[in-house]
Amino acid sequence: MKNNLFGFLFSFFLLLSANGYCNPVLIPGTFVRSAYLDTMRRTHSTMGLLNQDGIQGVQAMYVEVKGNATELTYDWNFHEGDIARVLQDDGRLRRTDGEMENPVPKIRVDSAGSFDFIEPKVLAGKFVRVADLDEEVRRNTVAGSYLDPKGRQYTFSENGEATFPDLKFTYMVGTDHVLDLYDYIIAERGKFIWKFSWDNDVLLLYKIQTDEPGGVTIPLPNPFLRLRQIKH
């Protein structure tokens, strides 16, 4: 697997060089703040870097290669995007709409799969590429096998399939906390949303109620399922 990855990277660099592309080079994809990933892996939660209003700032950036240009786009709070910025050879990021910024955003490319944000200071930190953000989040929050108090088995897979004794559904784990200040699972096509939390190795699931159509969602105070993790 590692040899295949290295072969892909080498071929990718050769392709860019053949088209006259100069360094710095980043592989297209999703780059996530390493501090966010580290906190999520430690806490099994996507809320580790929130402030009290659910604001996370820029924890992810999307990289695209268009011709000889590499474009980076901020993802604010996992809630909304921003204008694309073109990476210059000196690491500066120039807005595609021509608007000037002060300070000018700047990054330092460490490798094809990572960079350090240097300016502005409020965005400073290392970003690393992840193959699939949704899968990375599931893997480090709820993915695993569980037993309920009656000994029945439940599974949340890394690829988004959930299997209960009497229910199967696809799911994702929410990262947008601008409105919902709790960890949550979203079932396919928004069929339902459940809050989740951890009590040591027990996964607690809570149903959600809405105070009015389109209004604020409020988790019920008591979990409807307590699942003890048996494998991850």
PDB file of C-alpha atoms in Angstrom:
ATOM      1  CA  MET A   1       0.000   0.000   0.000  1.00  0.00           C
ATOM      2  CA  LYS A   2       2.813   2.423   0.925  1.00  0.00           C
ATOM      3  CA  ASN A   3       4.668   1.628  -2.312  1.00  0.00           C
ATOM      4  CA  ASN A   4       1.527   2.380  -4.309  1.00  0.00           C
ATOM      5  CA  LEU A   5       1.140   5.719  -2.517  1.00  0.00           C
ATOM      6  CA  PHE A   6       4.767   6.687  -3.136  1.00  0.00           C
ATOM      7  CA  GLY A   7       4.408   5.687  -6.761  1.00  0.00           C
ATOM      8  CA  PHE A   8       1.325   7.860  -7.102  1.00  0.00           C
ATOM      9  CA  LEU A   9       3.071  10.847  -5.530  1.00  0.00           C
ATOM     10  CA  PHE A  10       6.123  10.451  -7.744  1.00  0.00           C
ATOM     11  CA  SER A  11       3.969  10.196 -10.871  1.00  0.00           C
ATOM     12  CA  PHE A  12       1.973  13.218  -9.761  1.00  0.00           C
ATOM     13  CA  PHE A  13       5.121  15.322  -9.320  1.00  0.00           C
ATOM     14  CA  LEU A  14       6.404  14.251 -12.757  1.00  0.00           C
ATOM     15  CA  LEU A  15       3.101  15.250 -14.323  1.00  0.00           C
ATOM     16  CA  LEU A  16       3.215  18.682 -12.722  1.00  0.00           C
ATOM     17  CA  SER A  17       6.827  19.186 -13.756  1.00  0.00           C
ATOM     18  CA  ALA A  18       6.036  18.219 -17.335  1.00  0.00           C
ATOM     19  CA  ASN A  19       3.420  20.960 -17.403  1.00  0.00           C
ATOM     20  CA  GLY A  20       5.884  23.576 -16.225  1.00  0.00           C
ATOM     21  CA  TYR A  21       4.589  23.754 -12.647  1.00  0.00           C
ATOM     22  CA  CYS A  22       7.089  25.075 -10.098  1.00  0.00           C
ATOM     23  CA  ASN A  23       7.270  24.508  -6.372  1.00  0.00           C
ATOM     24  CA  PRO A  24       5.580  24.747  -3.951  1.00  0.00           C
ATOM     25  CA  VAL A  25       3.494  21.653  -4.747  1.00  0.00           C
ATOM     26  CA  LEU A  26       0.526  20.323  -2.766  1.00  0.00           C
ATOM     27  CA  ILE A  27      -1.575  17.291  -3.613  1.00  0.00           C
ATOM     28  CA  PRO A  28      -5.217  18.261  -4.244  1.00  0.00           C
ATOM     29  CA  GLY A  29      -7.605  17.344  -1.451  1.00  0.00           C
ATOM     30  CA  THR A  30      -8.711  18.271   2.047  1.00  0.00           C
ATOM     31  CA  PHE A  31      -6.145  19.602   4.518  1.00  0.00           C
ATOM     32  CA  VAL A  32      -7.114  19.709   8.191  1.00  0.00           C
ATOM     33  CA  ARG A  33      -5.480  21.512  11.105  1.00  0.00           C
ATOM     34  CA  SER A  34      -3.328  18.939  12.897  1.00  0.00           C
ATOM     35  CA  ALA A  35      -4.359  20.309  16.318  1.00  0.00           C
ATOM     36  CA  TYR A  36      -8.005  19.624  15.396  1.00  0.00           C
ATOM     37  CA  LEU A  37      -7.190  16.042  14.392  1.00  0.00           C
ATOM     38  CA  ASP A  38      -5.105  15.450  17.517  1.00  0.00           C
ATOM     39  CA  THR A  39      -7.873  16.767  19.786  1.00  0.00           C
ATOM     40  CA  MET A  40     -10.550  14.723  18.026  1.00  0.00           C
ATOM     41  CA  ARG A  41      -8.484  11.544  18.314  1.00  0.00           C
ATOM     42  CA  ARG A  42      -7.898  12.150  22.021  1.00  0.00           C
ATOM     43  CA  THR A  43     -11.444  13.175  22.997  1.00  0.00           C
ATOM     44  CA  HIS A  44     -13.546  11.291  20.386  1.00  0.00           C
ATOM     45  CA  SER A  45     -15.315  14.599  19.848  1.00  0.00           C
ATOM     46  CA  THR A  46     -15.385  17.253  17.110  1.00  0.00           C
ATOM     47  CA  MET A  47     -15.849  20.050  19.647  1.00  0.00           C
ATOM     48  CA  GLY A  48     -12.354  20.284  21.100  1.00  0.00           C
ATOM     49  CA  LEU A  49     -11.443  23.611  19.483  1.00  0.00           C
ATOM     50  CA  LEU A  50     -14.784  25.418  19.829  1.00  0.00           C
ATOM     51  CA  ASN A  51     -15.259  28.718  21.563  1.00  0.00           C
ATOM     52  CA  GLN A  52     -18.437  29.267  23.569  1.00  0.00           C
ATOM     53  CA  ASP A  53     -20.398  30.324  20.453  1.00  0.00           C
ATOM     54  CA  GLY A  54     -19.520  27.226  18.459  1.00  0.00           C
ATOM     55  CA  ILE A  55     -16.994  29.084  16.324  1.00  0.00           C
ATOM     56  CA  GLN A  56     -13.955  27.101  15.216  1.00  0.00           C
ATOM     57  CA  GLY A  57     -12.364  29.408  12.658  1.00  0.00           C
ATOM     58  CA  VAL A  58     -10.508  27.723   9.809  1.00  0.00           C
ATOM     59  CA  GLN A  59      -9.870  24.089  10.721  1.00  0.00           C
ATOM     60  CA  ALA A  60      -9.891  22.793   7.133  1.00  0.00           C
ATOM     61  CA  MET A  61      -8.760  24.002   3.723  1.00  0.00           C
ATOM     62  CA  TYR A  62      -9.411  22.572   0.264  1.00  0.00           C
ATOM     63  CA  VAL A  63      -6.634  22.405  -2.327  1.00  0.00           C
ATOM     64  CA  GLU A  64      -7.268  22.272  -6.075  1.00  0.00           C
ATOM     65  CA  VAL A  65      -4.795  22.277  -8.956  1.00  0.00           C
ATOM     66  CA  LYS A  66      -6.052  24.189 -11.996  1.00  0.00           C
ATOM     67  CA  GLY A  67      -3.579  24.175 -14.833  1.00  0.00           C
ATOM     68  CA  ASN A  68      -0.329  25.499 -13.396  1.00  0.00           C
ATOM     69  CA  ALA A  69      -2.041  27.105 -10.399  1.00  0.00           C
ATOM     70  CA  THR A  70      -2.717  25.707  -6.941  1.00  0.00           C
ATOM     71  CA  GLU A  71      -5.795  27.166  -5.253  1.00  0.00           C
ATOM     72  CA  LEU A  72      -6.632  26.985  -1.542  1.00  0.00           C
ATOM     73  CA  THR A  73     -10.082  27.679  -0.111  1.00  0.00           C
ATOM     74  CA  TYR A  74     -10.816  28.206   3.584  1.00  0.00           C
ATOM     75  CA  ASP A  75     -13.626  26.261   5.252  1.00  0.00           C
ATOM     76  CA  TRP A  76     -14.938  28.519   8.035  1.00  0.00           C
ATOM     77  CA  ASN A  77     -16.303  26.553  11.007  1.00  0.00           C
ATOM     78  CA  PHE A  78     -17.144  23.599   8.730  1.00  0.00           C
ATOM     79  CA  HIS A  79     -20.093  25.833   7.874  1.00  0.00           C
ATOM     80  CA  GLU A  80     -19.212  27.992   4.881  1.00  0.00           C
ATOM     81  CA  GLY A  81     -16.485  28.475   2.310  1.00  0.00           C
ATOM     82  CA  ASP A  82     -14.549  31.516   1.179  1.00  0.00           C
ATOM     83  CA  ILE A  83     -12.983  32.991  -1.937  1.00  0.00           C
ATOM     84  CA  ALA A  84     -10.275  30.811  -3.496  1.00  0.00           C
ATOM     85  CA  ARG A  85      -6.679  31.966  -3.097  1.00  0.00           C
ATOM     86  CA  VAL A  86      -3.840  31.133  -5.501  1.00  0.00           C
ATOM     87  CA  LEU A  87      -0.593  29.884  -3.991  1.00  0.00           C
ATOM     88  CA  GLN A  88       2.450  31.876  -5.109  1.00  0.00           C
ATOM     89  CA  ASP A  89       6.006  30.523  -5.319  1.00  0.00           C
ATOM     90  CA  ASP A  90       6.951  32.438  -2.149  1.00  0.00           C
ATOM     91  CA  GLY A  91       4.022  30.937  -0.199  1.00  0.00           C
ATOM     92  CA  ARG A  92       1.726  33.970  -0.359  1.00  0.00           C
ATOM     93  CA  LEU A  93      -1.968  33.421  -1.098  1.00  0.00           C
ATOM     94  CA  ARG A  94      -3.530  35.808  -3.620  1.00  0.00           C
ATOM     95  CA  ARG A  95      -7.315  36.129  -3.759  1.00  0.00           C
ATOM     96  CA  THR A  96      -8.785  35.157  -7.123  1.00  0.00           C
ATOM     97  CA  ASP A  97     -11.057  38.220  -7.056  1.00  0.00           C
ATOM     98  CA  GLY A  98      -8.061  40.566  -6.863  1.00  0.00           C
ATOM     99  CA  GLU A  99      -8.993  42.051  -3.469  1.00  0.00           C
ATOM    100  CA  MET A 100      -6.002  42.948  -1.283  1.00  0.00           C
ATOM    101  CA  GLU A 101      -5.522  41.594   2.244  1.00  0.00           C
ATOM    102  CA  ASN A 102      -3.466  42.891   5.150  1.00  0.00           C
ATOM    103  CA  PRO A 103      -1.652  40.912   6.319  1.00  0.00           C
ATOM    104  CA  VAL A 104      -1.304  38.881   3.143  1.00  0.00           C
ATOM    105  CA  PRO A 105      -2.025  35.214   3.945  1.00  0.00           C
ATOM    106  CA  LYS A 106       1.087  33.074   3.685  1.00  0.00           C
ATOM    107  CA  ILE A 107       1.886  29.402   4.094  1.00  0.00           C
ATOM    108  CA  ARG A 108       5.065  27.312   4.100  1.00  0.00           C
ATOM    109  CA  VAL A 109       4.790  23.993   2.277  1.00  0.00           C
ATOM    110  CA  ASP A 110       6.487  21.200   4.232  1.00  0.00           C
ATOM    111  CA  SER A 111       5.631  18.370   1.859  1.00  0.00           C
ATOM    112  CA  ALA A 112       3.047  17.396  -0.731  1.00  0.00           C
ATOM    113  CA  GLY A 113       0.689  16.534   2.122  1.00  0.00           C
ATOM    114  CA  SER A 114       1.272  19.258   4.699  1.00  0.00           C
ATOM    115  CA  PHE A 115       1.842  22.974   5.163  1.00  0.00           C
ATOM    116  CA  ASP A 116       2.243  25.517   7.948  1.00  0.00           C
ATOM    117  CA  PHE A 117      -0.025  28.547   7.994  1.00  0.00           C
ATOM    118  CA  ILE A 118       2.214  31.511   8.840  1.00  0.00           C
ATOM    119  CA  GLU A 119       0.132  34.660   8.255  1.00  0.00           C
ATOM    120  CA  PRO A 120      -2.210  35.910   9.564  1.00  0.00           C
ATOM    121  CA  LYS A 121      -1.130  34.801  13.030  1.00  0.00           C
ATOM    122  CA  VAL A 122      -4.713  33.994  14.028  1.00  0.00           C
ATOM    123  CA  LEU A 123      -4.673  31.167  11.448  1.00  0.00           C
ATOM    124  CA  ALA A 124      -1.185  29.931  12.307  1.00  0.00           C
ATOM    125  CA  GLY A 125      -0.656  26.211  12.607  1.00  0.00           C
ATOM    126  CA  LYS A 126       0.073  23.017  10.702  1.00  0.00           C
ATOM    127  CA  PHE A 127      -2.408  21.512   8.223  1.00  0.00           C
ATOM    128  CA  VAL A 128      -2.172  17.916   6.971  1.00  0.00           C
ATOM    129  CA  ARG A 129      -3.972  16.172   4.135  1.00  0.00           C
ATOM    130  CA  VAL A 130      -6.624  13.550   4.933  1.00  0.00           C
ATOM    131  CA  ALA A 131      -7.897  11.146   2.300  1.00  0.00           C
ATOM    132  CA  ASP A 132     -11.547  11.419   3.381  1.00  0.00           C
ATOM    133  CA  LEU A 133     -12.596  13.893   6.087  1.00  0.00           C
ATOM    134  CA  ASP A 134     -15.947  12.222   6.841  1.00  0.00           C
ATOM    135  CA  GLU A 135     -14.251   8.856   7.261  1.00  0.00           C
ATOM    136  CA  GLU A 136     -11.507  10.373   9.410  1.00  0.00           C
ATOM    137  CA  VAL A 137     -14.134  11.932  11.689  1.00  0.00           C
ATOM    138  CA  ARG A 138     -16.174   8.736  11.973  1.00  0.00           C
ATOM    139  CA  ARG A 139     -13.054   6.674  12.690  1.00  0.00           C
ATOM    140  CA  ASN A 140     -12.074   8.893  15.604  1.00  0.00           C
ATOM    141  CA  THR A 141     -15.486   9.499  17.160  1.00  0.00           C
ATOM    142  CA  VAL A 142     -18.052   6.667  17.047  1.00  0.00           C
ATOM    143  CA  ALA A 143     -16.811   3.966  14.649  1.00  0.00           C
ATOM    144  CA  GLY A 144     -16.698   0.590  16.374  1.00  0.00           C
ATOM    145  CA  SER A 145     -18.747  -2.302  17.689  1.00  0.00           C
ATOM    146  CA  TYR A 146     -20.927  -2.144  20.799  1.00  0.00           C
ATOM    147  CA  LEU A 147     -23.245  -4.109  23.054  1.00  0.00           C
ATOM    148  CA  ASP A 148     -26.371  -2.763  24.714  1.00  0.00           C
ATOM    149  CA  PRO A 149     -27.367  -3.816  28.281  1.00  0.00           C
ATOM    150  CA  LYS A 150     -29.254  -6.811  26.812  1.00  0.00           C
ATOM    151  CA  GLY A 151     -26.156  -8.062  24.971  1.00  0.00           C
ATOM    152  CA  ARG A 152     -27.373  -7.099  21.506  1.00  0.00           C
ATOM    153  CA  GLN A 153     -24.735  -5.908  19.052  1.00  0.00           C
ATOM    154  CA  TYR A 154     -24.508  -2.514  17.321  1.00  0.00           C
ATOM    155  CA  THR A 155     -21.960  -1.335  14.764  1.00  0.00           C
ATOM    156  CA  PHE A 156     -20.919   2.039  13.393  1.00  0.00           C
ATOM    157  CA  SER A 157     -18.518   1.439  10.507  1.00  0.00           C
ATOM    158  CA  GLU A 158     -15.823   3.835   9.332  1.00  0.00           C
ATOM    159  CA  ASN A 159     -17.411   3.955   5.869  1.00  0.00           C
ATOM    160  CA  GLY A 160     -20.714   5.269   7.242  1.00  0.00           C
ATOM    161  CA  GLU A 161     -22.854   2.149   7.647  1.00  0.00           C
ATOM    162  CA  ALA A 162     -24.670   1.659  10.955  1.00  0.00           C
ATOM    163  CA  THR A 163     -26.183  -1.707  11.880  1.00  0.00           C
ATOM    164  CA  PHE A 164     -28.529  -2.084  14.860  1.00  0.00           C
ATOM    165  CA  PRO A 165     -30.530  -5.190  15.849  1.00  0.00           C
ATOM    166  CA  ASP A 166     -33.632  -3.781  14.133  1.00  0.00           C
ATOM    167  CA  LEU A 167     -32.292  -0.908  12.037  1.00  0.00           C
ATOM    168  CA  LYS A 168     -29.718  -0.180   9.316  1.00  0.00           C
ATOM    169  CA  PHE A 169     -28.817   3.267   8.035  1.00  0.00           C
ATOM    170  CA  THR A 170     -25.986   5.318   6.622  1.00  0.00           C
ATOM    171  CA  TYR A 171     -24.655   8.117   8.766  1.00  0.00           C
ATOM    172  CA  MET A 172     -22.131  10.898   9.116  1.00  0.00           C
ATOM    173  CA  VAL A 173     -20.780  12.694  12.179  1.00  0.00           C
ATOM    174  CA  GLY A 174     -21.424  16.435  12.240  1.00  0.00           C
ATOM    175  CA  THR A 175     -18.537  18.908  12.417  1.00  0.00           C
ATOM    176  CA  ASP A 176     -20.559  22.130  12.068  1.00  0.00           C
ATOM    177  CA  HIS A 177     -21.280  23.502  15.544  1.00  0.00           C
ATOM    178  CA  VAL A 178     -22.306  27.055  14.674  1.00  0.00           C
ATOM    179  CA  LEU A 179     -25.883  26.196  15.687  1.00  0.00           C
ATOM    180  CA  ASP A 180     -25.594  22.825  17.432  1.00  0.00           C
ATOM    181  CA  LEU A 181     -23.268  22.911  20.425  1.00  0.00           C
ATOM    182  CA  TYR A 182     -23.031  19.154  20.898  1.00  0.00           C
ATOM    183  CA  ASP A 183     -21.617  16.149  19.061  1.00  0.00           C
ATOM    184  CA  TYR A 184     -24.149  14.602  16.724  1.00  0.00           C
ATOM    185  CA  ILE A 185     -24.815  11.857  14.192  1.00  0.00           C
ATOM    186  CA  ILE A 186     -26.861  12.609  11.070  1.00  0.00           C
ATOM    187  CA  ALA A 187     -28.721   9.698   9.472  1.00  0.00           C
ATOM    188  CA  GLU A 188     -29.164   9.392   5.722  1.00  0.00           C
ATOM    189  CA  ARG A 189     -31.028  12.283   4.084  1.00  0.00           C
ATOM    190  CA  GLY A 190     -31.509  13.916   7.484  1.00  0.00           C
ATOM    191  CA  LYS A 191     -33.980  11.227   8.596  1.00  0.00           C
ATOM    192  CA  PHE A 192     -32.924  11.866  12.187  1.00  0.00           C
ATOM    193  CA  ILE A 193     -30.173  13.490  14.236  1.00  0.00           C
ATOM    194  CA  TRP A 194     -28.867  12.083  17.492  1.00  0.00           C
ATOM    195  CA  LYS A 195     -26.554  13.695  19.991  1.00  0.00           C
ATOM    196  CA  PHE A 196     -23.763  11.481  21.261  1.00  0.00           C
ATOM    197  CA  SER A 197     -21.361  11.664  24.180  1.00  0.00           C
ATOM    198  CA  TRP A 198     -18.971   9.318  25.955  1.00  0.00           C
ATOM    199  CA  ASP A 199     -18.858   7.980  29.500  1.00  0.00           C
ATOM    200  CA  ASN A 200     -15.516   6.147  29.517  1.00  0.00           C
ATOM    201  CA  ASP A 201     -16.078   3.272  27.035  1.00  0.00           C
ATOM    202  CA  VAL A 202     -19.870   3.730  26.906  1.00  0.00           C
ATOM    203  CA  LEU A 203     -21.376   5.594  23.959  1.00  0.00           C
ATOM    204  CA  LEU A 204     -24.512   7.532  24.950  1.00  0.00           C
ATOM    205  CA  LEU A 205     -27.114   8.425  22.289  1.00  0.00           C
ATOM    206  CA  TYR A 206     -29.758  11.110  22.799  1.00  0.00           C
ATOM    207  CA  LYS A 207     -32.784  12.019  20.714  1.00  0.00           C
ATOM    208  CA  ILE A 208     -33.244  15.610  19.561  1.00  0.00           C
ATOM    209  CA  GLN A 209     -36.300  17.836  19.790  1.00  0.00           C
ATOM    210  CA  THR A 210     -36.911  21.146  18.005  1.00  0.00           C
ATOM    211  CA  ASP A 211     -38.597  24.023  19.808  1.00  0.00           C
ATOM    212  CA  GLU A 212     -40.386  25.029  16.566  1.00  0.00           C
ATOM    213  CA  PRO A 213     -40.159  24.220  12.828  1.00  0.00           C
ATOM    214  CA  GLY A 214     -36.748  25.390  11.659  1.00  0.00           C
ATOM    215  CA  GLY A 215     -35.896  26.433  15.204  1.00  0.00           C
ATOM    216  CA  VAL A 216     -33.255  25.525  17.746  1.00  0.00           C
ATOM    217  CA  THR A 217     -32.572  21.829  18.259  1.00  0.00           C
ATOM    218  CA  ILE A 218     -32.375  20.633  21.862  1.00  0.00           C
ATOM    219  CA  PRO A 219     -31.101  17.198  22.925  1.00  0.00           C
ATOM    220  CA  LEU A 220     -33.320  15.381  25.405  1.00  0.00           C
ATOM    221  CA  PRO A 221     -31.645  15.168  28.834  1.00  0.00           C
ATOM    222  CA  ASN A 222     -31.486  11.367  29.104  1.00  0.00           C
ATOM    223  CA  PRO A 223     -29.884   8.960  26.607  1.00  0.00           C
ATOM    224  CA  PHE A 224     -32.149   6.451  24.892  1.00  0.00           C
ATOM    225  CA  LEU A 225     -29.240   4.053  24.282  1.00  0.00           C
ATOM    226  CA  ARG A 226     -26.152   3.157  26.287  1.00  0.00           C
ATOM    227  CA  LEU A 227     -23.700   1.153  24.212  1.00  0.00           C
ATOM    228  CA  ARG A 228     -20.531  -0.368  25.619  1.00  0.00           C
ATOM    229  CA  GLN A 229     -17.706  -0.457  23.097  1.00  0.00           C
ATOM    230  CA  ILE A 230     -16.262  -3.929  22.462  1.00  0.00           C
ATOM    231  CA  LYS A 231     -14.045  -3.287  19.427  1.00  0.00           C
ATOM    232  CA  HIS A 232     -12.670  -0.321  17.544  1.00  0.00           C
TER     233      HIS A 232
END
